[in-house]
CSV table of C-alpha atoms and ligand atoms in Angstrom, one decimal:
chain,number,residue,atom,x,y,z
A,18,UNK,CA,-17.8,5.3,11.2
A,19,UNK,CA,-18.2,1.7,12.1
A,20,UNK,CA,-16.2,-0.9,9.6
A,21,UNK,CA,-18.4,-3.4,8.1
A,22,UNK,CA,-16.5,-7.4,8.3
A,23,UNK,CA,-18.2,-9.2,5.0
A,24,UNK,CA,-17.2,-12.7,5.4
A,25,UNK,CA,-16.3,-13.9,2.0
A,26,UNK,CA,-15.0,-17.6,3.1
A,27,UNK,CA,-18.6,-18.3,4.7
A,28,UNK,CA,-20.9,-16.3,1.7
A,29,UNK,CA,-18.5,-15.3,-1.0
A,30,UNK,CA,-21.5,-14.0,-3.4
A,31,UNK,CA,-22.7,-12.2,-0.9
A,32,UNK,CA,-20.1,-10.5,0.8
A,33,UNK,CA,-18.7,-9.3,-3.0
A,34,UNK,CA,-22.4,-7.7,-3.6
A,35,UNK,CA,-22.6,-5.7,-0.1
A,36,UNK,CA,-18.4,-4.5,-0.6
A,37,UNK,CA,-19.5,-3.8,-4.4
A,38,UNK,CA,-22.4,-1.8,-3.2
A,39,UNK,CA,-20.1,0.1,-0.7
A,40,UNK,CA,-17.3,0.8,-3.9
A,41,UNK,CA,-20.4,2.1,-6.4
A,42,UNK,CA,-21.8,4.6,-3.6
A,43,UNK,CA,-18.3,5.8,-3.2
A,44,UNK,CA,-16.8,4.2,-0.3
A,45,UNK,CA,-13.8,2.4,1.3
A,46,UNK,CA,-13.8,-1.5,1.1
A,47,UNK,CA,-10.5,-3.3,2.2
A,48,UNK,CA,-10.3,-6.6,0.1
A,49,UNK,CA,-7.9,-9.5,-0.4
A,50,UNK,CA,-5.8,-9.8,-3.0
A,51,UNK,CA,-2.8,-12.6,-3.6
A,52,UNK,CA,-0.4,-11.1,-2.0
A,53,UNK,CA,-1.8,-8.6,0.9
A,54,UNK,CA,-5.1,-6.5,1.4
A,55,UNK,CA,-5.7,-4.1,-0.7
A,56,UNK,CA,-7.8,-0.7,0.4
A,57,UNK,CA,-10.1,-0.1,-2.9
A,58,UNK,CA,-12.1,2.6,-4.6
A,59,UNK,CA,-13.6,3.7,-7.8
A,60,UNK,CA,-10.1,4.2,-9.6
A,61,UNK,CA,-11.0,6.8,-11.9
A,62,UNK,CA,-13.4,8.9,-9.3
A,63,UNK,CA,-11.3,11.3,-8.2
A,64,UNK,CA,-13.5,11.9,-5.1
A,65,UNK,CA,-13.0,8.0,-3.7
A,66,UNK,CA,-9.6,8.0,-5.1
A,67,UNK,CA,-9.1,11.2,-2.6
A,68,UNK,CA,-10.4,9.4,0.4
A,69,UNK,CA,-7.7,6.6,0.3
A,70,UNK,CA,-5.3,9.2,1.0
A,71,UNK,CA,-7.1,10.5,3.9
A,72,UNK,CA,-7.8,6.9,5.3
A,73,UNK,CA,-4.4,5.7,5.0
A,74,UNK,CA,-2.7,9.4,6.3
A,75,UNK,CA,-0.7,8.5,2.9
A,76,UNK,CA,1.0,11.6,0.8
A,77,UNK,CA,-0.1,12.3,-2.5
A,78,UNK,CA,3.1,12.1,-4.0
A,79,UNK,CA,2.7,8.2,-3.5
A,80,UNK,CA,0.6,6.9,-6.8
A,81,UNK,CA,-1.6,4.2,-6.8
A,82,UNK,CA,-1.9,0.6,-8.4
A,83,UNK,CA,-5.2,0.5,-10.8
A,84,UNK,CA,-6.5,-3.4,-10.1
A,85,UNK,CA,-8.2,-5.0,-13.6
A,86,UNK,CA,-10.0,-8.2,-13.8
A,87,UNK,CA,-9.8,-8.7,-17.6
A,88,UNK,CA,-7.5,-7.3,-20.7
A,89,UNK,CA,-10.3,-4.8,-22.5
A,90,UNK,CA,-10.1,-3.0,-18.6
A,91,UNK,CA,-6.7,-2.1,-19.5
A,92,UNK,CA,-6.9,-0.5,-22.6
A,93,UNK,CA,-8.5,2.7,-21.6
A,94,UNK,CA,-6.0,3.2,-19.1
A,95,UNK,CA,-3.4,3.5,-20.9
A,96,UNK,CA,-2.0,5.5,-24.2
A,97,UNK,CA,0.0,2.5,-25.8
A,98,UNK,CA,0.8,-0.9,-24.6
A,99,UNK,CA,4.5,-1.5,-24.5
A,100,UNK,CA,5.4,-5.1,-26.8
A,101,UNK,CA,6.8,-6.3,-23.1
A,102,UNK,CA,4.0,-5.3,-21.0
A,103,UNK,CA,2.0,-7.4,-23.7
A,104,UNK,CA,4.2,-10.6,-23.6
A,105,UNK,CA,4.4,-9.7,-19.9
A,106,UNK,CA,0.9,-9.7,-18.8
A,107,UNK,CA,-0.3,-12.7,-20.8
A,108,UNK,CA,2.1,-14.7,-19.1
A,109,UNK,CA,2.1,-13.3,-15.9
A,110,UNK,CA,-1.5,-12.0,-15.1
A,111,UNK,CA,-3.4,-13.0,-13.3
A,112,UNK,CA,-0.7,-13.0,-10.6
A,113,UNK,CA,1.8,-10.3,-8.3
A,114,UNK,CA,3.0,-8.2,-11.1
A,115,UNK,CA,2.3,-4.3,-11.5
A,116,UNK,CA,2.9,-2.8,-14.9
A,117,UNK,CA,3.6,0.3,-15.8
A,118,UNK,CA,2.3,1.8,-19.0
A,119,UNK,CA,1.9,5.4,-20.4
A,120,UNK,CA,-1.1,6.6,-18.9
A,121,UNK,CA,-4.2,7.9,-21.0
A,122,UNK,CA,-6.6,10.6,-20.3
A,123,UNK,CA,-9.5,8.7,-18.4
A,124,UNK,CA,-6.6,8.1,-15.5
A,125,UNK,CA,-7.3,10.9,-13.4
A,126,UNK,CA,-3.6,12.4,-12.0
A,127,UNK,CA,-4.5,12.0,-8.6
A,128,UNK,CA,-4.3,8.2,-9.2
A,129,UNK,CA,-0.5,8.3,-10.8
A,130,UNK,CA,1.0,11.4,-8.8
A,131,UNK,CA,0.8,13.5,-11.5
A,132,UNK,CA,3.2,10.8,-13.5
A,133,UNK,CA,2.7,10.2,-16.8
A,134,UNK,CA,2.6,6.6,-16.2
A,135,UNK,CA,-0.2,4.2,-14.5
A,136,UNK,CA,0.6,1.2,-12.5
A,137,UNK,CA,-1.9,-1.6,-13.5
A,138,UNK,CA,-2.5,-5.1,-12.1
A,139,UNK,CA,-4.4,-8.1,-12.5
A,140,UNK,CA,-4.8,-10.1,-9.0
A,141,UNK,CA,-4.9,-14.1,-8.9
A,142,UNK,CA,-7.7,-13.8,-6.0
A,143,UNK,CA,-10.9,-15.0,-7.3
A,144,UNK,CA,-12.8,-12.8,-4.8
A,145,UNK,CA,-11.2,-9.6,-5.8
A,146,UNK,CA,-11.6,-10.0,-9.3
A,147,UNK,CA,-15.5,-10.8,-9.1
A,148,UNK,CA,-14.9,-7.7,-6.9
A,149,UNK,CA,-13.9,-6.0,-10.0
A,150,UNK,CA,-15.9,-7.4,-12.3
A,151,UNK,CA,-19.3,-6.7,-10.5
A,152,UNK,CA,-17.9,-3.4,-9.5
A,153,UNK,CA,-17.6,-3.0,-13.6
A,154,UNK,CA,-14.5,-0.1,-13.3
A,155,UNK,CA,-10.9,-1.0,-11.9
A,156,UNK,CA,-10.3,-0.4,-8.5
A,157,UNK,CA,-7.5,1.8,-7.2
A,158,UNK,CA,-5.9,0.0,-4.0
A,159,UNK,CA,-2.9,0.6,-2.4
A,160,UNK,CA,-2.0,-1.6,0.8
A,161,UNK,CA,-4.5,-1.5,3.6
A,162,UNK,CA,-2.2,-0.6,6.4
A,163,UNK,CA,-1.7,3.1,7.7
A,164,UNK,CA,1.1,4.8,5.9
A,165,UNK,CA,4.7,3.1,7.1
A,166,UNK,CA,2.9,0.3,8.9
A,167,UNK,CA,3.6,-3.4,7.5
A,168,UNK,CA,0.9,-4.5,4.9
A,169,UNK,CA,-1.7,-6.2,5.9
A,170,UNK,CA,-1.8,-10.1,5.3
A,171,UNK,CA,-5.2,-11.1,6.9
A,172,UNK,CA,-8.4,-8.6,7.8
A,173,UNK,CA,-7.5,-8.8,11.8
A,174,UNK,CA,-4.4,-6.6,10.6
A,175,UNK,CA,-6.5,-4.0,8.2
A,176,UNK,CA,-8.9,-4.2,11.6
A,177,UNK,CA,-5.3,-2.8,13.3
A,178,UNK,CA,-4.8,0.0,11.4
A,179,UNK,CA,-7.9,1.0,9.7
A,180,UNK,CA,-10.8,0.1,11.7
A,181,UNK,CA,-13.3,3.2,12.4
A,182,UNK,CA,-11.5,4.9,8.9
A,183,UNK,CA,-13.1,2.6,6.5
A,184,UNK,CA,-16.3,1.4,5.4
A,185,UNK,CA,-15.6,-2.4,5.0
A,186,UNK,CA,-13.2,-5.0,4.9
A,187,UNK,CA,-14.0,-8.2,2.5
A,188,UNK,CA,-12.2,-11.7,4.7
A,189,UNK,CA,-11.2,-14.1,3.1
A,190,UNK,CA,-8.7,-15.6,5.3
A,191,UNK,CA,-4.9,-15.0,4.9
A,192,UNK,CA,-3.4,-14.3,1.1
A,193,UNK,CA,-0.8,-16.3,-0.1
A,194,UNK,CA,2.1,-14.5,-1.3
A,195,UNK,CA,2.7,-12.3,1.7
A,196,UNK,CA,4.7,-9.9,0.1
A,197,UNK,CA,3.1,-7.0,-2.1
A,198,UNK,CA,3.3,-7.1,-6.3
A,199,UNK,CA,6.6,-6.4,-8.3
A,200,UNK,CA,6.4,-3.2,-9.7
A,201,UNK,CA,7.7,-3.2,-13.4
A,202,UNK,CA,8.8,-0.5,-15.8
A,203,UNK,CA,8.4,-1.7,-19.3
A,204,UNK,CA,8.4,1.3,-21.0
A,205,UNK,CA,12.2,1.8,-21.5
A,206,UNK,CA,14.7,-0.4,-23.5
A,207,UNK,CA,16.1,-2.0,-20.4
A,208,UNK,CA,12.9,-3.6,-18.3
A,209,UNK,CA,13.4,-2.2,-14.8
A,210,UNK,CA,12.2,-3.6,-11.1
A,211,UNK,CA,11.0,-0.5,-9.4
A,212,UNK,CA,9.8,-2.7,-6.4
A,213,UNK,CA,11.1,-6.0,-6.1
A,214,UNK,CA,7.5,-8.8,-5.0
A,215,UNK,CA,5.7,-11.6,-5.8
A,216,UNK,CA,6.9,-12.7,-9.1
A,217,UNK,CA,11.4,-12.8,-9.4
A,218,UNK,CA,13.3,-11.2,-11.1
A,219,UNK,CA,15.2,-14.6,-12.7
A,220,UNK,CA,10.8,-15.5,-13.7
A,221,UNK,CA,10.4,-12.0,-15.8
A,222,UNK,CA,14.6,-12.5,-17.2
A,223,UNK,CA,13.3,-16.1,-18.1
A,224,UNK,CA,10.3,-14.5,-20.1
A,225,UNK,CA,12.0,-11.7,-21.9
A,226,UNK,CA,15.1,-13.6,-22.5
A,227,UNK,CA,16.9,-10.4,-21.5
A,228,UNK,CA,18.5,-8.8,-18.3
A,229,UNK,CA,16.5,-7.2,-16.0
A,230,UNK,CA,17.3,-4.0,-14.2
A,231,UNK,CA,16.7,-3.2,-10.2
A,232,UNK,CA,16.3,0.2,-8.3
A,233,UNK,CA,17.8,-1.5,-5.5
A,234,UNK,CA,20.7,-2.0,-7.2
A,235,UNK,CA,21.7,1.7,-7.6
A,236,UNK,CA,20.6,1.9,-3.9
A,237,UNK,CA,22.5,-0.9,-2.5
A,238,UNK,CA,26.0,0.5,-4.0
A,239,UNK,CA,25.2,3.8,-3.1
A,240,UNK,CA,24.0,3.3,0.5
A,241,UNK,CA,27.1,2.1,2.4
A,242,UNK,CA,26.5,-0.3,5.3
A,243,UNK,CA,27.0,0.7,8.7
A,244,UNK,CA,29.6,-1.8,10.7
A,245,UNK,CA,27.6,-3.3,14.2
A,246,UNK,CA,30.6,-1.4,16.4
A,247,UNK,CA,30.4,2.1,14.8
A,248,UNK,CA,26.1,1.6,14.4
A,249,UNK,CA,23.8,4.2,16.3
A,250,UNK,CA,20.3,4.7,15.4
A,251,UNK,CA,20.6,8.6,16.8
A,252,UNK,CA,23.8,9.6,13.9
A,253,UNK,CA,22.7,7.5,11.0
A,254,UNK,CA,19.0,9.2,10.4
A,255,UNK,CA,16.8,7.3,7.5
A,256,UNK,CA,19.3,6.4,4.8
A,257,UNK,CA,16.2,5.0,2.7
A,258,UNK,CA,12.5,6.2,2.9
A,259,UNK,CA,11.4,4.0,6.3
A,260,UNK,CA,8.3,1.4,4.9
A,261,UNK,CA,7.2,-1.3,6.2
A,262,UNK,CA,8.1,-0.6,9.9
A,263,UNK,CA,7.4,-2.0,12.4
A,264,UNK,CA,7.3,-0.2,15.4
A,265,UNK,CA,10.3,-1.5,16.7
A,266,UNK,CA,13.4,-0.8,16.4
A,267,UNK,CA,14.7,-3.2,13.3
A,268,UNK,CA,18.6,-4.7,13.6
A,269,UNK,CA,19.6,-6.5,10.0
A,270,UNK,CA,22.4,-8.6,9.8
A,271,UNK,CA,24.4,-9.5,7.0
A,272,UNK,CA,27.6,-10.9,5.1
A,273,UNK,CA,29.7,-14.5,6.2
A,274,UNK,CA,26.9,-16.7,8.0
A,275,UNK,CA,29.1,-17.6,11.0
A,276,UNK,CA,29.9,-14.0,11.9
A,277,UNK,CA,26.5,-13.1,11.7
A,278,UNK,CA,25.1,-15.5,13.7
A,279,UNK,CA,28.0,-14.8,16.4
A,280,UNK,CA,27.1,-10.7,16.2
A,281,UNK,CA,23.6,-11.8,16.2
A,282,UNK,CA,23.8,-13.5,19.8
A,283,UNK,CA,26.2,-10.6,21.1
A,284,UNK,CA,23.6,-8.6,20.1
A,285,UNK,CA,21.3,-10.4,22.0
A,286,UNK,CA,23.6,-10.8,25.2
A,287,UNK,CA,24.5,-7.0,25.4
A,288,UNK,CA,21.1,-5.9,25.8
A,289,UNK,CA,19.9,-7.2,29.0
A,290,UNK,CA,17.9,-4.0,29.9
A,291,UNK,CA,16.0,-3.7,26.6
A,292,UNK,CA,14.0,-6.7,25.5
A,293,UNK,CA,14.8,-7.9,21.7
A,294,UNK,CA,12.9,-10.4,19.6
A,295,UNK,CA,14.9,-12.4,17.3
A,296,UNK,CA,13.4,-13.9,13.9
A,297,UNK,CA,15.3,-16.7,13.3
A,298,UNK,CA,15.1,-19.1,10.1
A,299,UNK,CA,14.1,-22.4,11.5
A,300,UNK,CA,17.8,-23.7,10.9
A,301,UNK,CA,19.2,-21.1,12.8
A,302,UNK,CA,16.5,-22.0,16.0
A,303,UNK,CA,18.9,-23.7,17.9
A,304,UNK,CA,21.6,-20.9,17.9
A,305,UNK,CA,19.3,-18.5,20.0
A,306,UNK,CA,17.2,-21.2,22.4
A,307,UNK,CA,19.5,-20.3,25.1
A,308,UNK,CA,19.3,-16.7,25.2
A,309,UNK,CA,16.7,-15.2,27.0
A,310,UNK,CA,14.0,-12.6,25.5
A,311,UNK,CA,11.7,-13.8,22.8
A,312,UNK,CA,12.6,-16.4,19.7
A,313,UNK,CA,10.2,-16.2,16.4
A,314,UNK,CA,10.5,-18.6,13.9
A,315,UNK,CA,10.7,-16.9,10.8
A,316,UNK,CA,10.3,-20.9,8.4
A,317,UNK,CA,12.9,-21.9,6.8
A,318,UNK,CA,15.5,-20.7,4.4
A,319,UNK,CA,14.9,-23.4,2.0
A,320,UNK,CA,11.3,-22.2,1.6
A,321,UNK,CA,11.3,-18.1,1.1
A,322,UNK,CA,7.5,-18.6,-0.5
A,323,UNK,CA,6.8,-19.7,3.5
A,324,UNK,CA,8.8,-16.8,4.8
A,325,UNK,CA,7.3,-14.3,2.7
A,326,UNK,CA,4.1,-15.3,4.1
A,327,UNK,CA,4.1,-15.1,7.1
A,328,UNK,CA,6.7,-11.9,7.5
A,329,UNK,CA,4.3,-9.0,7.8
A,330,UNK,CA,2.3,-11.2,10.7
A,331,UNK,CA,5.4,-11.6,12.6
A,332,UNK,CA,6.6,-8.1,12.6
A,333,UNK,CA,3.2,-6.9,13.6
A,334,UNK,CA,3.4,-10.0,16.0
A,335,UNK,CA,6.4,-8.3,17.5
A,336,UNK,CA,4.8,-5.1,18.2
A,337,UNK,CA,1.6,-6.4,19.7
A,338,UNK,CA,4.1,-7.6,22.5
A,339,UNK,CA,5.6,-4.3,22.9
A,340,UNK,CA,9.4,-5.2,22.0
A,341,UNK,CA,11.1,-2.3,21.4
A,342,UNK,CA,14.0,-4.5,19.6
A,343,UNK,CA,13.7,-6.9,16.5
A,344,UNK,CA,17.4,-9.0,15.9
A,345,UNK,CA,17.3,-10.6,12.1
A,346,UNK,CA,19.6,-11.4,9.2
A,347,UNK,CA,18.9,-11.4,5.5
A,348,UNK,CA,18.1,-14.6,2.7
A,349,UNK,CA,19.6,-15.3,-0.1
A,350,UNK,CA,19.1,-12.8,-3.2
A,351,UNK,CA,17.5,-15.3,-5.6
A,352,UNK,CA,14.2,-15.3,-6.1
A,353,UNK,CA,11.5,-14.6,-3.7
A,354,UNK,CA,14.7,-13.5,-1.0
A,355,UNK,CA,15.1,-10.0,-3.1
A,356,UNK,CA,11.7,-9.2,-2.3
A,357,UNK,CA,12.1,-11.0,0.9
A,358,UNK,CA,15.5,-8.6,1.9
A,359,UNK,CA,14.1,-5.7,0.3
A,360,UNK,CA,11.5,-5.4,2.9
A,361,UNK,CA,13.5,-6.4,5.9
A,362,UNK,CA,15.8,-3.5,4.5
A,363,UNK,CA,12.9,-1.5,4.7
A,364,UNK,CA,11.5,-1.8,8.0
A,365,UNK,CA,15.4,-1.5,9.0
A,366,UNK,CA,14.9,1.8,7.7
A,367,UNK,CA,17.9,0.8,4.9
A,368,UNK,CA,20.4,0.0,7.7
A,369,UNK,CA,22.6,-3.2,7.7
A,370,UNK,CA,25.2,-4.4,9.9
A,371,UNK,CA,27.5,-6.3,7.7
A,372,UNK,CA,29.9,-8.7,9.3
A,373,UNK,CA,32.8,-10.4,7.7
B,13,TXA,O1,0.6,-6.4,-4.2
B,13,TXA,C1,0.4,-5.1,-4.3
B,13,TXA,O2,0.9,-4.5,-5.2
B,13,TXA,C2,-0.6,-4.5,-3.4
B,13,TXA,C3,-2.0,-5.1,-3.6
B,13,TXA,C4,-3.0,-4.5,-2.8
B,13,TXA,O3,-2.3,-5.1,-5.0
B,13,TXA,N1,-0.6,-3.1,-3.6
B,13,TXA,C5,0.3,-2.3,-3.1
B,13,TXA,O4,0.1,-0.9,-3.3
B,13,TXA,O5,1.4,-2.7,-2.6
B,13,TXA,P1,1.0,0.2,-2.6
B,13,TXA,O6,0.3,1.5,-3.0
B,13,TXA,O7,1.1,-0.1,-1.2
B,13,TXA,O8,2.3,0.1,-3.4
B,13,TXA,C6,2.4,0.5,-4.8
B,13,TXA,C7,3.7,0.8,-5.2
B,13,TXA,C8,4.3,2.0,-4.5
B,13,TXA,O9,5.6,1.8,-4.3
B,13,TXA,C9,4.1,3.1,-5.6
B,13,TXA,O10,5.0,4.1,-5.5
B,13,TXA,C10,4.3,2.3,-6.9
B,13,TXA,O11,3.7,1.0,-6.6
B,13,TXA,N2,3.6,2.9,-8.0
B,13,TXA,C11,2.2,3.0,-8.2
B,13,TXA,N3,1.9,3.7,-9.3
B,13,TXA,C12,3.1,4.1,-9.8
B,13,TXA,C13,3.4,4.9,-10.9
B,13,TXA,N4,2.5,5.4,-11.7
B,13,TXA,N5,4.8,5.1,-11.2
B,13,TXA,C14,5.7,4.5,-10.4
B,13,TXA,N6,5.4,3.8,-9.3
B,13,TXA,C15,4.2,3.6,-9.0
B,14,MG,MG1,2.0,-0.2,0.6
């Protein structure tokens, strides 16, 4: 199959008619979103629902976000709209955050896993909701990479991955928020962050005026970190489900800012024979410019919205030059740096060298 590239900065009208054309006959079209590239069909076609799977090698067992362009598209997805998802989305949609509600019938179980709850979100893209709107159904998309591959940020990187597998990909340009949607489960008493993203935890706290659980929490307390000296990759196997790898080999640093940077540069020194890459925070540049191997500047602390970004690029960046090594150290916790850290987490495959 040859992928179709509809250029939606040059002929936006255009380009949204052939990809909608492509979506009604049953096909694959790749399309931006706010925060990465999403790979959409006919969400409640349970044929073109199936072939995402098969594109993106992805396991069933892993449900999919349904993508609305307006309220009344909600309502027959779901059985009852939680009073927070309400308050939620009219604040927050359009924009990164994924709701889950009870699912209704028309949801075919293929789409939510065989859950009894649907993922729904509202992008702030303007092409991908006149996507949805001339399309006339909501789209099911889950991230155009391959399964376990970093999500795509621009159409060069669906190109990467699913190029030959797909019928089309929709450019326009790079998306904003780099980071995927926060996934959010309203349907409890306590509200709780299934996937940290695009919109913080403090912004939904703020809304509800109440706490806000996290998955990661649980995780975090009950993974234990690994110290650097006692760390090898062959005796601690996946502690956490590997996403968002990279192909390298990811090395997360954390705790006491000194000592990290100090491990950091060890690191870097004690590995002559295998070539690392470390993404450094633009204040932390001048630490690593004497070390040989390759420095990427990751922006700067101060501005996570510019890290999140541009993070998926630069892991991908890594692995175009073949380095089998990757040297980083987490943000701050606040705001965009859980989604931020969760990620880096991720690709580290859940593994963190803490230093004190
Ligand atoms: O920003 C985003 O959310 C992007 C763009 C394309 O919209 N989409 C995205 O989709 O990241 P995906 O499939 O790569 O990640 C969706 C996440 C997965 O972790 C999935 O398990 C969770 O949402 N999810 C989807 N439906 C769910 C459900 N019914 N119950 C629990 N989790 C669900
Ligand atoms: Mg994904």
């Amino acid at each position: 199959m040859r992928t179709l590239i509809l250029d939606a900065v040059a002929d936006p009208e255009r380009a949204v008619e052939a990809a909608a054309r492509i979506l009604l006959a049953r096909g694959l079209v790749a399309f931006p979103t706010e925060t990465v590239y999403g790979l959409g069909a006919l969400g409640l076609d349970p044929g073109a629902v199936e072939r995402i799977f098969a594109a993106k090698q992805r396991p069933h067992s892993d449900p999919l976000i349904l993508h609305v362009a307006d309220w009344e598209q909600v309502l027959p997805l779901v059985g009852e709209v939680p009073p927070d998802a309400a308050l939620l989305a009219r604040r927050c949609w359009p924009g990164p955050l994924t709701l889950l509600f009870p699912k209704s019938e028309r949801v075919p179980d293929l789409v939510t896993a065989g859950s009894d709850a649907v993922a729904v979100r509202m992008p702030a893209q303007a092409v991908a909701l006149s996507l949805i709107r001339r399309v006339g159904v909501p789209l099911a998309a889950p991230s155009a990479n391959l399964f376990s591959r970093p999500s795509p940020t621009c159409a060069a990187h669906v190109l990467q991955d699913l190029d030959g597998r797909i019928e089309a990909v929709l450019d326009d340009g790079p998306t904003d928020v780099g980071v995927e949607s926060t996934v959010l489960d309203v349907r409890g008493p306590t509200p709780l962050i299934l996937r940290p993203g695009g919109v913080s935890r403090e912004a939904l706290e703020q809304i509800l005026g109440r706490p806000v659980g996290s998955a990661n929490d649980e995780c975090r307390m009950s993974s234990q970190t690994i110290r650097p000296s006692t760390f090898d990759i062959r005796t601690s196997p996946g502690l956490l489900t590997r996403h968002y790898s990279p192909r390298a080999e990811v090395r997360l640093y954390d705790g006491e800012e000194e000592a990290v940077l100090a491990a950091m540069r060890a690191d870097v020194q004690g590995r002559a024979d295998t070539p690392a890459a470390v993404l450094a925070f633009t204040e932390d540049l001048p630490r690593f410019r004497d070390l040989p191997g390759t420095l990427v500047d990751l922006g700067s602390r101060e501005r996570l919205e510019e890290v999140a970004q541009s993070l998926y690029a630069k892991l991908r960046h890594v692995d175009e030059l073949g380095i089998p090594c990757v040297i980083v150290r987490t943000v701050p916790e606040r705001g965009l740096g859980a989604a931020i850290n969760d990620r880096l987490r991720r690709a580290a495959s859940g593994r963190i060298l803490k230093c004190e």
